[in-house]
PDB file of C-alpha atoms in Angstrom:
ATOM      1  CA  UNK I   1      75.108 108.278  28.907  1.00 65.00           C
ATOM      2  CA  UNK I   2      73.208 111.168  27.302  1.00 68.00           C
ATOM      3  CA  UNK I   3      71.966 112.307  30.727  1.00 67.00           C
ATOM      4  CA  UNK I   4      75.449 112.008  32.199  1.00 61.00           C
ATOM      5  CA  UNK I   5      76.980 114.029  29.338  1.00 63.00           C
ATOM      6  CA  UNK I   6      74.384 116.783  29.847  1.00 60.00           C
ATOM      7  CA  UNK I   7      75.236 117.031  33.538  1.00 60.00           C
ATOM      8  CA  UNK I   8      78.981 117.049  33.008  1.00 59.00           C
ATOM      9  CA  UNK I   9      78.985 119.509  30.084  1.00 59.00           C
ATOM     10  CA  UNK I  10      76.531 121.950  31.733  1.00 55.00           C
ATOM     11  CA  UNK I  11      78.452 122.046  35.016  1.00 48.00           C
ATOM     12  CA  UNK I  12      81.910 122.928  33.662  1.00 53.00           C
ATOM     13  CA  UNK I  13      82.017 126.290  35.465  1.00 55.00           C
ATOM     14  CA  UNK I  14      81.512 124.628  38.862  1.00 74.00           C
ATOM     15  CA  UNK I  15      84.272 122.069  38.686  1.00 78.00           C
ATOM     16  CA  UNK I  16      86.957 120.879  41.096  1.00 87.00           C
ATOM     17  CA  UNK I  17      89.826 118.610  40.012  1.00 89.00           C
ATOM     18  CA  UNK I  18      91.876 116.259  42.198  1.00 88.00           C
ATOM     19  CA  UNK I  19      94.819 114.112  41.133  1.00 92.00           C
ATOM     20  CA  UNK I  20      95.981 110.744  42.519  1.00 94.00           C
ATOM     21  CA  UNK I  21      92.794 110.263  44.507  1.00 92.00           C
ATOM     22  CA  UNK I  22      92.200 107.648  47.202  1.00 93.00           C
ATOM     23  CA  UNK I  23      88.688 107.655  48.677  1.00 89.00           C
ATOM     24  CA  UNK I  24      87.917 105.457  51.681  1.00 88.00           C
ATOM     25  CA  UNK I  25      84.380 104.477  52.691  1.00 82.00           C
ATOM     26  CA  UNK I  26      83.731 103.213  56.195  1.00 80.00           C
ATOM     27  CA  UNK I  27      80.729 102.141  58.233  1.00 78.00           C
ATOM     28  CA  UNK I  28      80.861 102.208  62.028  1.00 79.00           C
ATOM     29  CA  UNK I  29      84.635 102.817  61.872  1.00 79.00           C
ATOM     30  CA  UNK I  30      85.179  99.753  59.647  1.00 79.00           C
ATOM     31  CA  UNK I  31      86.764 100.492  56.254  1.00 83.00           C
ATOM     32  CA  UNK I  32      84.660  98.754  53.604  1.00 83.00           C
ATOM     33  CA  UNK I  33      85.671 100.254  50.248  1.00 85.00           C
ATOM     34  CA  UNK I  34      88.663 102.037  48.762  1.00 89.00           C
ATOM     35  CA  UNK I  35      88.515 103.913  45.424  1.00 91.00           C
ATOM     36  CA  UNK I  36      91.780 104.749  43.674  1.00 93.00           C
ATOM     37  CA  UNK I  37      91.958 106.959  40.585  1.00 95.00           C
ATOM     38  CA  UNK I  38      94.569 109.106  38.831  1.00 95.00           C
ATOM     39  CA  UNK I  39      92.033 111.927  38.366  1.00 95.00           C
ATOM     40  CA  UNK I  40      88.671 112.962  39.778  1.00 93.00           C
ATOM     41  CA  UNK I  41      86.530 115.901  38.722  1.00 92.00           C
ATOM     42  CA  UNK I  42      83.727 117.073  41.005  1.00 90.00           C
ATOM     43  CA  UNK I  43      80.836 118.991  39.470  1.00 86.00           C
ATOM     44  CA  UNK I  44      78.095 120.910  41.232  1.00 83.00           C
ATOM     45  CA  UNK I  45      74.866 121.178  39.292  1.00 74.00           C
ATOM     46  CA  UNK I  46      71.444 122.244  40.584  1.00 75.00           C
ATOM     47  CA  UNK I  47      72.245 121.441  44.211  1.00 76.00           C
ATOM     48  CA  UNK I  48      73.804 118.065  43.429  1.00 81.00           C
ATOM     49  CA  UNK I  49      77.395 116.933  43.167  1.00 83.00           C
ATOM     50  CA  UNK I  50      78.810 114.448  40.685  1.00 88.00           C
ATOM     51  CA  UNK I  51      82.252 112.861  40.739  1.00 90.00           C
ATOM     52  CA  UNK I  52      83.715 111.963  37.361  1.00 93.00           C
ATOM     53  CA  UNK I  53      86.697 109.642  36.985  1.00 94.00           C
ATOM     54  CA  UNK I  54      87.697 110.361  33.353  1.00 94.00           C
ATOM     55  CA  UNK I  55      90.909 108.303  33.515  1.00 94.00           C
ATOM     56  CA  UNK I  56      89.297 105.283  35.151  1.00 94.00           C
ATOM     57  CA  UNK I  57      89.327 103.867  38.635  1.00 94.00           C
ATOM     58  CA  UNK I  58      89.999 100.860  40.799  1.00 94.00           C
ATOM     59  CA  UNK I  59      87.469  99.982  43.517  1.00 89.00           C
ATOM     60  CA  UNK I  60      88.559  97.582  46.249  1.00 90.00           C
ATOM     61  CA  UNK I  61      85.875  95.967  48.432  1.00 87.00           C
ATOM     62  CA  UNK I  62      87.345  95.057  51.817  1.00 87.00           C
ATOM     63  CA  UNK I  63      86.541  92.534  54.535  1.00 83.00           C
ATOM     64  CA  UNK I  64      86.384  93.660  58.193  1.00 83.00           C
ATOM     65  CA  UNK I  65      90.030  92.543  58.464  1.00 85.00           C
ATOM     66  CA  UNK I  66      90.841  94.947  55.571  1.00 85.00           C
ATOM     67  CA  UNK I  67      91.592  92.192  53.053  1.00 89.00           C
ATOM     68  CA  UNK I  68      90.418  92.758  49.488  1.00 89.00           C
ATOM     69  CA  UNK I  69      87.432  90.481  48.792  1.00 85.00           C
ATOM     70  CA  UNK I  70      86.693  91.777  45.291  1.00 87.00           C
ATOM     71  CA  UNK I  71      87.760  94.594  43.032  1.00 88.00           C
ATOM     72  CA  UNK I  72      86.355  96.536  40.114  1.00 88.00           C
ATOM     73  CA  UNK I  73      88.264  98.273  37.326  1.00 94.00           C
ATOM     74  CA  UNK I  74      86.926 100.534  34.575  1.00 95.00           C
ATOM     75  CA  UNK I  75      88.249 103.133  32.148  1.00 95.00           C
ATOM     76  CA  UNK I  76      85.551 105.676  33.078  1.00 96.00           C
ATOM     77  CA  UNK I  77      83.158 106.278  35.980  1.00 94.00           C
ATOM     78  CA  UNK I  78      80.611 108.791  37.224  1.00 92.00           C
ATOM     79  CA  UNK I  79      79.317 108.878  40.798  1.00 90.00           C
ATOM     80  CA  UNK I  80      75.978 110.530  41.505  1.00 87.00           C
ATOM     81  CA  UNK I  81      76.143 111.629  45.132  1.00 85.00           C
ATOM     82  CA  UNK I  82      72.373 111.850  45.752  1.00 87.00           C
ATOM     83  CA  UNK I  83      71.738 108.415  44.252  1.00 88.00           C
ATOM     84  CA  UNK I  84      74.777 106.884  45.965  1.00 87.00           C
ATOM     85  CA  UNK I  85      75.546 105.035  42.727  1.00 89.00           C
ATOM     86  CA  UNK I  86      78.630 104.807  40.561  1.00 89.00           C
ATOM     87  CA  UNK I  87      78.176 104.212  36.846  1.00 94.00           C
ATOM     88  CA  UNK I  88      81.251 102.580  35.320  1.00 93.00           C
ATOM     89  CA  UNK I  89      81.904 101.891  31.661  1.00 92.00           C
ATOM     90  CA  UNK I  90      84.538 101.000  29.103  1.00 93.00           C
ATOM     91  CA  UNK I  91      86.508  97.832  29.801  1.00 94.00           C
ATOM     92  CA  UNK I  92      84.689  97.058  33.032  1.00 93.00           C
ATOM     93  CA  UNK I  93      86.139  94.097  34.928  1.00 93.00           C
ATOM     94  CA  UNK I  94      85.025  92.774  38.312  1.00 90.00           C
ATOM     95  CA  UNK I  95      87.028  90.103  40.159  1.00 90.00           C
ATOM     96  CA  UNK I  96      86.454  88.178  43.363  1.00 88.00           C
ATOM     97  CA  UNK I  97      88.870  86.322  45.635  1.00 87.00           C
ATOM     98  CA  UNK I  98      88.128  83.014  43.830  1.00 86.00           C
ATOM     99  CA  UNK I  99      89.532  84.704  40.681  1.00 88.00           C
ATOM    100  CA  UNK I 100      86.108  84.722  39.008  1.00 88.00           C
ATOM    101  CA  UNK I 101      86.035  87.500  36.430  1.00 91.00           C
ATOM    102  CA  UNK I 102      83.112  89.514  35.060  1.00 90.00           C
ATOM    103  CA  UNK I 103      83.621  91.496  31.846  1.00 92.00           C
ATOM    104  CA  UNK I 104      81.084  94.003  30.480  1.00 92.00           C
ATOM    105  CA  UNK I 105      80.826  97.445  28.867  1.00 92.00           C
ATOM    106  CA  UNK I 106      78.772  99.060  31.610  1.00 93.00           C
ATOM    107  CA  UNK I 107      78.014  98.376  35.269  1.00 92.00           C
ATOM    108  CA  UNK I 108      76.241 100.188  38.098  1.00 92.00           C
ATOM    109  CA  UNK I 109      77.478  99.924  41.677  1.00 89.00           C
ATOM    110  CA  UNK I 110      74.735 100.709  44.196  1.00 90.00           C
ATOM    111  CA  UNK I 111      76.640 101.785  47.301  1.00 85.00           C
ATOM    112  CA  UNK I 112      73.686 101.595  49.701  1.00 86.00           C
ATOM    113  CA  UNK I 113      72.351  98.293  48.358  1.00 87.00           C
ATOM    114  CA  UNK I 114      75.919  96.920  48.220  1.00 86.00           C
ATOM    115  CA  UNK I 115      75.272  95.370  44.815  1.00 90.00           C
ATOM    116  CA  UNK I 116      76.391  95.682  41.210  1.00 89.00           C
ATOM    117  CA  UNK I 117      74.207  95.237  38.143  1.00 92.00           C
ATOM    118  CA  UNK I 118      73.831  95.821  34.410  1.00 92.00           C
ATOM    119  CA  UNK I 119      71.383  95.112  31.603  1.00 90.00           C
ATOM    120  CA  UNK I 120      74.268  94.743  29.135  1.00 89.00           C
ATOM    121  CA  UNK I 121      76.076  91.677  27.814  1.00 89.00           C
ATOM    122  CA  UNK I 122      78.275  90.009  30.423  1.00 89.00           C
ATOM    123  CA  UNK I 123      80.919  87.313  30.316  1.00 89.00           C
ATOM    124  CA  UNK I 124      81.813  85.534  33.530  1.00 87.00           C
ATOM    125  CA  UNK I 125      84.890  83.321  33.679  1.00 87.00           C
ATOM    126  CA  UNK I 126      85.282  80.965  36.625  1.00 84.00           C
ATOM    127  CA  UNK I 127      88.709  79.314  36.228  1.00 84.00           C
ATOM    128  CA  UNK I 128      88.407  77.263  39.417  1.00 80.00           C
ATOM    129  CA  UNK I 129      85.362  75.513  37.900  1.00 79.00           C
ATOM    130  CA  UNK I 130      86.464  75.695  34.259  1.00 79.00           C
ATOM    131  CA  UNK I 131      83.236  77.558  33.411  1.00 81.00           C
ATOM    132  CA  UNK I 132      82.472  80.542  31.205  1.00 82.00           C
ATOM    133  CA  UNK I 133      78.970  82.056  31.229  1.00 82.00           C
ATOM    134  CA  UNK I 134      77.481  84.581  28.814  1.00 85.00           C
ATOM    135  CA  UNK I 135      74.222  86.489  28.984  1.00 86.00           C
ATOM    136  CA  UNK I 136      72.399  89.797  29.148  1.00 89.00           C
ATOM    137  CA  UNK I 137      71.649  91.402  32.458  1.00 89.00           C
ATOM    138  CA  UNK I 138      73.553  90.709  35.636  1.00 88.00           C
ATOM    139  CA  UNK I 139      73.131  91.299  39.350  1.00 91.00           C
ATOM    140  CA  UNK I 140      75.493  90.428  42.207  1.00 89.00           C
ATOM    141  CA  UNK I 141      76.518  91.414  45.700  1.00 86.00           C
ATOM    142  CA  UNK I 142      79.498  93.778  45.641  1.00 81.00           C
ATOM    143  CA  UNK I 143      81.799  90.975  46.811  1.00 81.00           C
ATOM    144  CA  UNK I 144      80.748  89.082  43.653  1.00 85.00           C
ATOM    145  CA  UNK I 145      80.188  85.888  45.659  1.00 81.00           C
ATOM    146  CA  UNK I 146      76.559  85.404  44.532  1.00 83.00           C
ATOM    147  CA  UNK I 147      75.344  86.446  41.104  1.00 84.00           C
ATOM    148  CA  UNK I 148      72.648  85.887  38.530  1.00 84.00           C
ATOM    149  CA  UNK I 149      72.478  86.417  34.798  1.00 83.00           C
ATOM    150  CA  UNK I 150      69.045  87.690  33.771  1.00 80.00           C
ATOM    151  CA  UNK I 151      68.468  86.433  30.189  1.00 75.00           C
ATOM    152  CA  UNK I 152      69.897  84.718  27.088  1.00 63.00           C
ATOM    153  CA  UNK I 153      72.115  82.566  29.194  1.00 64.00           C
ATOM    154  CA  UNK I 154      74.683  80.270  27.656  1.00 62.00           C
ATOM    155  CA  UNK I 155      77.654  78.614  29.252  1.00 58.00           C
ATOM    156  CA  UNK I 156      80.717  76.572  28.571  1.00 58.00           C
ATOM    157  CA  UNK I 157      80.854  74.059  31.404  1.00 59.00           C
ATOM    158  CA  UNK I 158      83.619  71.827  32.604  1.00 58.00           C
ATOM    159  CA  UNK I 159      82.722  68.262  31.546  1.00 53.00           C
ATOM    160  CA  UNK I 160      83.953  66.870  34.884  1.00 55.00           C
ATOM    161  CA  UNK I 161      81.384  69.027  36.731  1.00 53.00           C
ATOM    162  CA  UNK I 162      78.593  67.776  34.485  1.00 46.00           C
ATOM    163  CA  UNK I 163      79.439  64.088  34.917  1.00 46.00           C
ATOM    164  CA  UNK I 164      79.899  64.480  38.668  1.00 49.00           C
ATOM    165  CA  UNK I 165      76.228  65.571  38.923  1.00 48.00           C
ATOM    166  CA  UNK I 166      74.973  62.421  37.126  1.00 45.00           C
TER     167      UNK I 166
END
């Protein structure tokens, strides 16, 4: 965050502001992602541009048929154009179509790698399985269909699932 604050504070004189923003990302004419935010500030600093979402954002990841497969919400975000990464923080929540829910304080979305990750504490609730997992460090595809928790893993498992495996 210190690096991000330096960039944002030093670039104030080269700032653009947009309200009620909807950004659509496509690949080969197929819409893949939609970003919705009440406010976006674009900064230009040393030949780079940065997009700040000071009032939060909603990111919708879409299937080829334009159905939402997962979505990400956060109270703050910063996109580094050159890196093609969005750094989200404060009340970060990621959902998938199975209603699995990831909660954390900070998450990075790698646009090119189509993955999300963090080294912070995460809580994953999977209501369809009755499971809740906790740990530090997390990595998943942006659809949040496959994920791994890196360390200090603990879980609350559904007893029926445990006995079914015996």
